[in-house]
């Protein structure tokens, strides 16, 4: 294997999307057969009583044969929500001190992941799939 050829299961392409206490990681990885698949990880920050914090993660593996159906289902369900409830986040109205996160809020990779042994993650636009 050459130096430039990625190792199997290494991230090939990554995107991150920050959303308040949640961060979503979209990572392209390689199978043993050298095909690509997508992992989507939600990482949510929690605070312990002593002020320390930890992250809870949930991961979805999405393979190419499911991309079109996934994309259609995501689009249909998100359109349904917007059509029925609009784009305003209703819970935001009830939080006196709520401020929407700005685009330039920068969270380092170390802040977004609980351990240094994890690999870096970043954001994907579903239109790119």
XYZ file of N, CA and C in Angstrom:
387
model
N 0.838 -1.176 0.000
C 0.000 0.000 0.000
C 0.883 1.239 0.000
N 0.595 2.200 -0.871
C 1.401 3.414 -0.957
C 1.075 4.339 0.212
N 1.941 5.338 0.447
C 1.729 6.274 1.539
C 0.458 7.082 1.356
N 0.085 7.385 0.109
C -1.077 8.215 -0.140
C -2.375 7.421 -0.159
N -2.316 6.117 -0.279
C -3.536 5.306 -0.287
C -4.071 5.187 1.131
N -5.373 5.526 1.354
C -5.907 5.479 2.726
C -6.013 4.057 3.243
N -5.819 3.912 4.543
C -6.018 2.621 5.181
C -7.514 2.354 5.280
N -7.910 1.119 5.331
C -9.319 0.778 5.435
C -9.903 1.352 6.720
N -11.131 1.841 6.637
C -11.876 2.446 7.731
C -11.329 3.794 8.185
N -10.303 4.316 7.523
C -9.869 5.679 7.790
C -10.889 6.616 7.188
N -11.035 7.791 7.779
C -11.929 8.776 7.191
C -11.335 9.272 5.880
N -12.161 9.272 4.848
C -11.757 9.714 3.522
C -12.129 11.178 3.338
N -13.311 11.536 3.827
C -13.849 12.885 3.714
C -14.748 13.095 4.925
N -14.693 14.259 5.543
C -15.480 14.499 6.750
C -16.027 15.912 6.779
N -17.162 16.057 7.430
C -17.798 17.359 7.659
C -18.376 17.354 9.066
N -18.474 18.535 9.681
C -19.081 18.652 11.004
C -20.191 19.695 10.950
N -21.252 19.430 11.700
C -22.353 20.382 11.819
C -22.641 20.560 13.300
N -22.426 21.755 13.798
C -22.686 22.037 15.204
C -24.103 22.560 15.365
N -24.781 22.085 16.400
C -26.176 22.464 16.648
C -26.409 22.522 18.154
N -26.023 23.625 18.781
C -26.182 23.759 20.229
C -25.314 22.759 20.967
N -25.951 21.938 21.845
C -25.201 20.929 22.601
C -24.886 19.705 21.757
N -25.434 19.649 20.565
C -25.205 18.497 19.685
C -24.237 18.869 18.574
N -23.447 17.887 18.194
C -22.584 18.032 17.033
C -22.803 16.799 16.172
N -22.962 17.011 14.880
C -23.166 15.906 13.943
C -21.928 15.779 13.083
N -21.435 14.553 12.983
C -20.251 14.257 12.188
C -20.660 13.366 11.018
N -20.272 13.751 9.818
C -20.552 12.988 8.603
C -19.197 12.557 8.055
N -18.956 11.255 8.038
C -17.644 10.745 7.662
C -17.754 9.695 6.561
N -16.971 9.894 5.511
C -16.871 8.901 4.447
C -15.736 7.972 4.837
N -16.019 6.684 4.804
C -15.019 5.671 5.144
C -14.930 4.644 4.038
N -13.927 3.811 4.114
C -13.688 2.803 3.092
C -13.927 1.402 3.654
N -14.566 0.551 2.849
C -14.773 -0.849 3.235
C -13.529 -1.653 2.902
N -13.506 -2.908 3.335
C -12.388 -3.800 2.995
C -12.288 -3.995 1.490
N -13.431 -3.905 0.788
C -13.453 -4.064 -0.667
C -13.121 -2.747 -1.380
N -12.719 -1.717 -0.609
C -12.343 -0.412 -1.136
C -13.514 0.347 -1.756
N -14.718 0.135 -1.212
C -15.871 0.950 -1.585
C -16.081 1.941 -0.446
N -16.906 2.943 -0.649
C -17.137 3.950 0.373
C -18.509 3.804 1.000
N -18.605 4.207 2.266
C -19.882 4.284 2.975
C -19.829 5.512 3.876
N -20.977 5.881 4.430
C -21.103 7.076 5.245
C -21.451 6.697 6.673
N -20.779 7.316 7.633
C -21.221 7.204 9.021
C -21.710 8.578 9.448
N -22.819 8.598 10.163
C -23.370 9.824 10.724
C -23.365 9.629 12.237
N -22.668 10.511 12.935
C -22.560 10.402 14.384
C -23.134 11.652 15.028
N -24.016 11.450 16.009
C -24.509 12.544 16.826
C -23.743 12.475 18.141
N -23.124 13.579 18.524
C -22.425 13.677 19.796
C -23.112 14.777 20.604
N -23.560 14.425 21.811
C -24.277 15.388 22.645
C -23.519 15.566 23.953
N -23.307 16.818 24.318
C -22.545 17.157 25.522
C -23.463 17.170 26.738
N -23.021 16.496 27.804
C -23.731 16.468 29.077
C -22.784 16.959 30.167
N -23.356 17.565 31.201
C -22.555 18.063 32.312
C -22.883 17.267 33.569
N -21.840 16.801 34.249
C -21.995 16.111 35.528
C -22.257 17.133 36.631
N -22.727 16.668 37.783
C -23.002 17.539 38.927
C -21.757 18.308 39.382
N -20.572 17.712 39.193
C -19.333 18.357 39.631
C -18.794 19.367 38.610
N -19.546 19.571 37.504
C -19.121 20.543 36.498
C -18.328 19.942 35.356
N -17.857 18.715 35.535
C -17.157 18.068 34.434
C -18.186 17.664 33.374
N -17.719 17.373 32.188
C -18.657 17.025 31.130
C -18.234 15.750 30.423
N -19.191 15.176 29.704
C -18.935 13.995 28.903
C -19.833 14.058 27.682
N -19.521 13.220 26.695
C -20.284 13.175 25.458
C -20.933 11.809 25.297
N -22.153 11.811 24.817
C -22.846 10.569 24.479
C -22.978 10.570 22.960
N -22.602 9.441 22.343
C -22.607 9.371 20.882
C -23.544 8.286 20.376
N -24.151 8.569 19.219
C -24.967 7.591 18.498
C -24.509 7.610 17.054
N -24.386 6.443 16.451
C -23.828 6.354 15.100
C -24.756 5.577 14.180
N -24.854 6.050 12.928
C -25.601 5.380 11.858
C -24.607 5.078 10.742
N -24.683 3.885 10.202
C -23.879 3.506 9.046
C -24.799 3.505 7.840
N -24.424 4.211 6.789
C -25.260 4.318 5.603
C -24.444 3.916 4.375
N -24.945 2.920 3.664
C -24.239 2.378 2.505
C -24.859 2.899 1.216
N -24.058 2.924 0.145
C -24.472 3.526 -1.127
C -25.814 3.028 -1.631
N -26.092 1.737 -1.465
C -27.359 1.197 -1.978
C -28.571 1.796 -1.274
N -28.354 2.466 -0.133
C -29.456 3.069 0.612
C -29.512 4.592 0.486
N -28.537 5.197 -0.186
C -28.471 6.651 -0.261
C -29.751 7.281 -0.801
N -30.226 6.801 -1.942
C -31.386 7.429 -2.581
C -32.626 7.340 -1.689
N -32.901 6.159 -1.142
C -34.070 6.015 -0.262
C -33.919 6.848 1.006
N -32.724 6.896 1.565
C -32.472 7.694 2.762
C -32.702 9.170 2.465
N -32.131 9.639 1.363
C -32.264 11.031 0.963
C -33.735 11.402 0.746
N -34.481 10.527 0.064
C -35.908 10.775 -0.180
C -36.696 10.802 1.133
N -36.437 9.857 2.022
C -37.144 9.806 3.300
C -36.817 11.035 4.148
N -35.548 11.438 4.172
C -35.145 12.624 4.924
C -35.821 13.869 4.365
N -35.810 14.012 3.057
C -36.437 15.173 2.430
C -37.946 15.194 2.696
N -38.600 14.049 2.550
C -40.046 13.976 2.771
C -40.409 14.326 4.212
N -39.675 13.779 5.167
C -40.010 14.032 6.568
C -39.668 15.455 6.986
N -38.546 16.013 6.510
C -38.210 17.395 6.864
C -39.184 18.368 6.209
N -39.587 18.103 4.963
C -40.589 18.946 4.304
C -41.916 18.898 5.052
N -42.310 17.722 5.535
C -43.546 17.571 6.303
C -43.513 18.465 7.537
N -42.410 18.418 8.260
C -42.278 19.226 9.478
C -42.368 20.714 9.160
N -41.643 21.168 8.152
C -41.658 22.587 7.775
C -43.049 22.997 7.298
N -43.703 22.145 6.489
C -45.057 22.447 6.006
C -46.051 22.560 7.149
N -45.943 21.689 8.139
C -46.907 21.670 9.249
C -46.600 22.688 10.337
N -45.312 22.942 10.609
C -44.935 23.775 11.755
C -44.098 25.003 11.401
N -43.710 25.147 10.139
C -42.879 26.281 9.745
C -41.436 26.087 10.158
N -40.619 27.098 9.877
C -39.185 26.980 10.149
C -38.780 27.471 11.533
N -39.651 28.242 12.197
C -39.313 28.730 13.528
C -39.257 27.568 14.511
N -38.229 27.574 15.348
C -38.100 26.539 16.372
C -38.930 26.984 17.563
N -40.018 26.287 17.798
C -40.993 26.681 18.815
C -40.364 26.747 20.205
N -39.520 25.808 20.562
C -38.921 25.814 21.901
C -38.052 27.036 22.126
N -37.505 27.648 21.057
C -36.676 28.841 21.203
C -37.450 29.990 21.831
N -38.738 30.079 21.542
C -39.555 31.172 22.058
C -39.696 31.109 23.569
N -39.481 29.956 24.160
C -39.709 29.763 25.587
C -38.430 29.869 26.419
N -37.325 30.130 25.774
C -36.056 30.258 26.500
C -35.643 31.721 26.499
N -35.699 32.358 27.687
C -35.391 33.787 27.789
C -33.981 34.120 27.329
N -33.018 33.251 27.678
C -31.620 33.547 27.379
C -31.117 32.823 26.137
N -32.037 32.285 25.319
C -31.623 31.525 24.142
C -31.006 32.448 23.105
N -29.866 32.053 22.583
C -29.280 32.729 21.430
C -28.899 31.657 20.429
N -29.233 31.894 19.192
C -28.890 30.922 18.153
C -27.382 30.883 17.995
N -26.822 29.667 17.817
C -25.378 29.590 17.598
C -25.020 30.252 16.278
N -23.931 31.011 16.278
C -23.513 31.663 15.043
C -22.696 30.696 14.212
N -22.588 31.002 12.943
C -21.832 30.160 12.012
C -20.361 30.077 12.403
N -19.842 31.153 13.043
C -18.422 31.156 13.357
C -18.113 30.638 14.751
N -19.115 30.061 15.443
C -18.819 29.405 16.716
C -17.816 28.308 16.430
N -16.666 28.386 17.049
C -15.684 27.353 16.759
C -15.492 26.472 17.977
N -15.706 25.184 17.767
C -15.478 24.182 18.796
C -14.338 23.326 18.271
N -13.316 23.186 19.070
C -12.203 22.366 18.609
C -12.628 20.911 18.562
N -11.892 20.143 17.825
C -12.182 18.716 17.719
C -12.138 18.073 19.107
N -11.189 18.502 19.945
C -11.068 17.922 21.281
C -12.307 18.215 22.114
N -12.919 19.396 21.944
C -14.135 19.724 22.675
C -15.312 18.894 22.196
N -15.320 18.531 20.914
C -16.452 17.827 20.326
C -16.396 16.328 20.541
N -15.242 15.797 20.889
C -15.118 14.351 21.069
C -14.577 14.047 22.446
N -15.000 12.928 23.031
C -14.627 12.622 24.403
C -13.224 12.076 24.576
N -12.596 11.589 23.541
C -11.275 11.011 23.725
C -10.356 11.418 22.592
N -9.085 11.434 22.884
C -8.119 11.811 21.860
C -7.877 10.676 20.877
N -8.351 9.468 21.180
C -8.128 8.348 20.270
C -9.127 8.318 19.122
N -10.176 9.131 19.221
C -11.170 9.167 18.143
C -10.597 9.920 16.962
N -11.148 9.656 15.777
C -10.679 10.365 14.588
C -11.508 11.617 14.382
N -10.963 12.596 13.642
C -11.655 13.865 13.383
C -12.849 13.644 12.476
N -13.873 14.454 12.699
C -15.105 14.361 11.917
C -15.450 15.742 11.367
N -16.326 15.783 10.357
C -16.857 17.052 9.824
C -18.205 16.871 9.113
N -18.879 17.853 8.355
C -20.275 18.032 7.836
C -20.525 17.627 6.386
N -21.663 17.053 6.059
C -21.981 16.724 4.660
C -23.361 17.271 4.317
N -23.479 17.777 3.129
C -24.776 18.224 2.633
C -25.386 17.026 1.925
N -26.614 16.663 2.277
C -27.219 15.474 1.696
C -27.403 15.603 0.197
N -27.419 16.839 -0.314
C -27.493 17.023 -1.763
C -26.220 16.545 -2.443
N -25.126 16.460 -1.678
C -23.849 16.006 -2.230
C -23.752 14.492 -2.328
N -24.650 13.789 -1.684
C -24.583 12.318 -1.650
C -25.020 11.736 -2.964
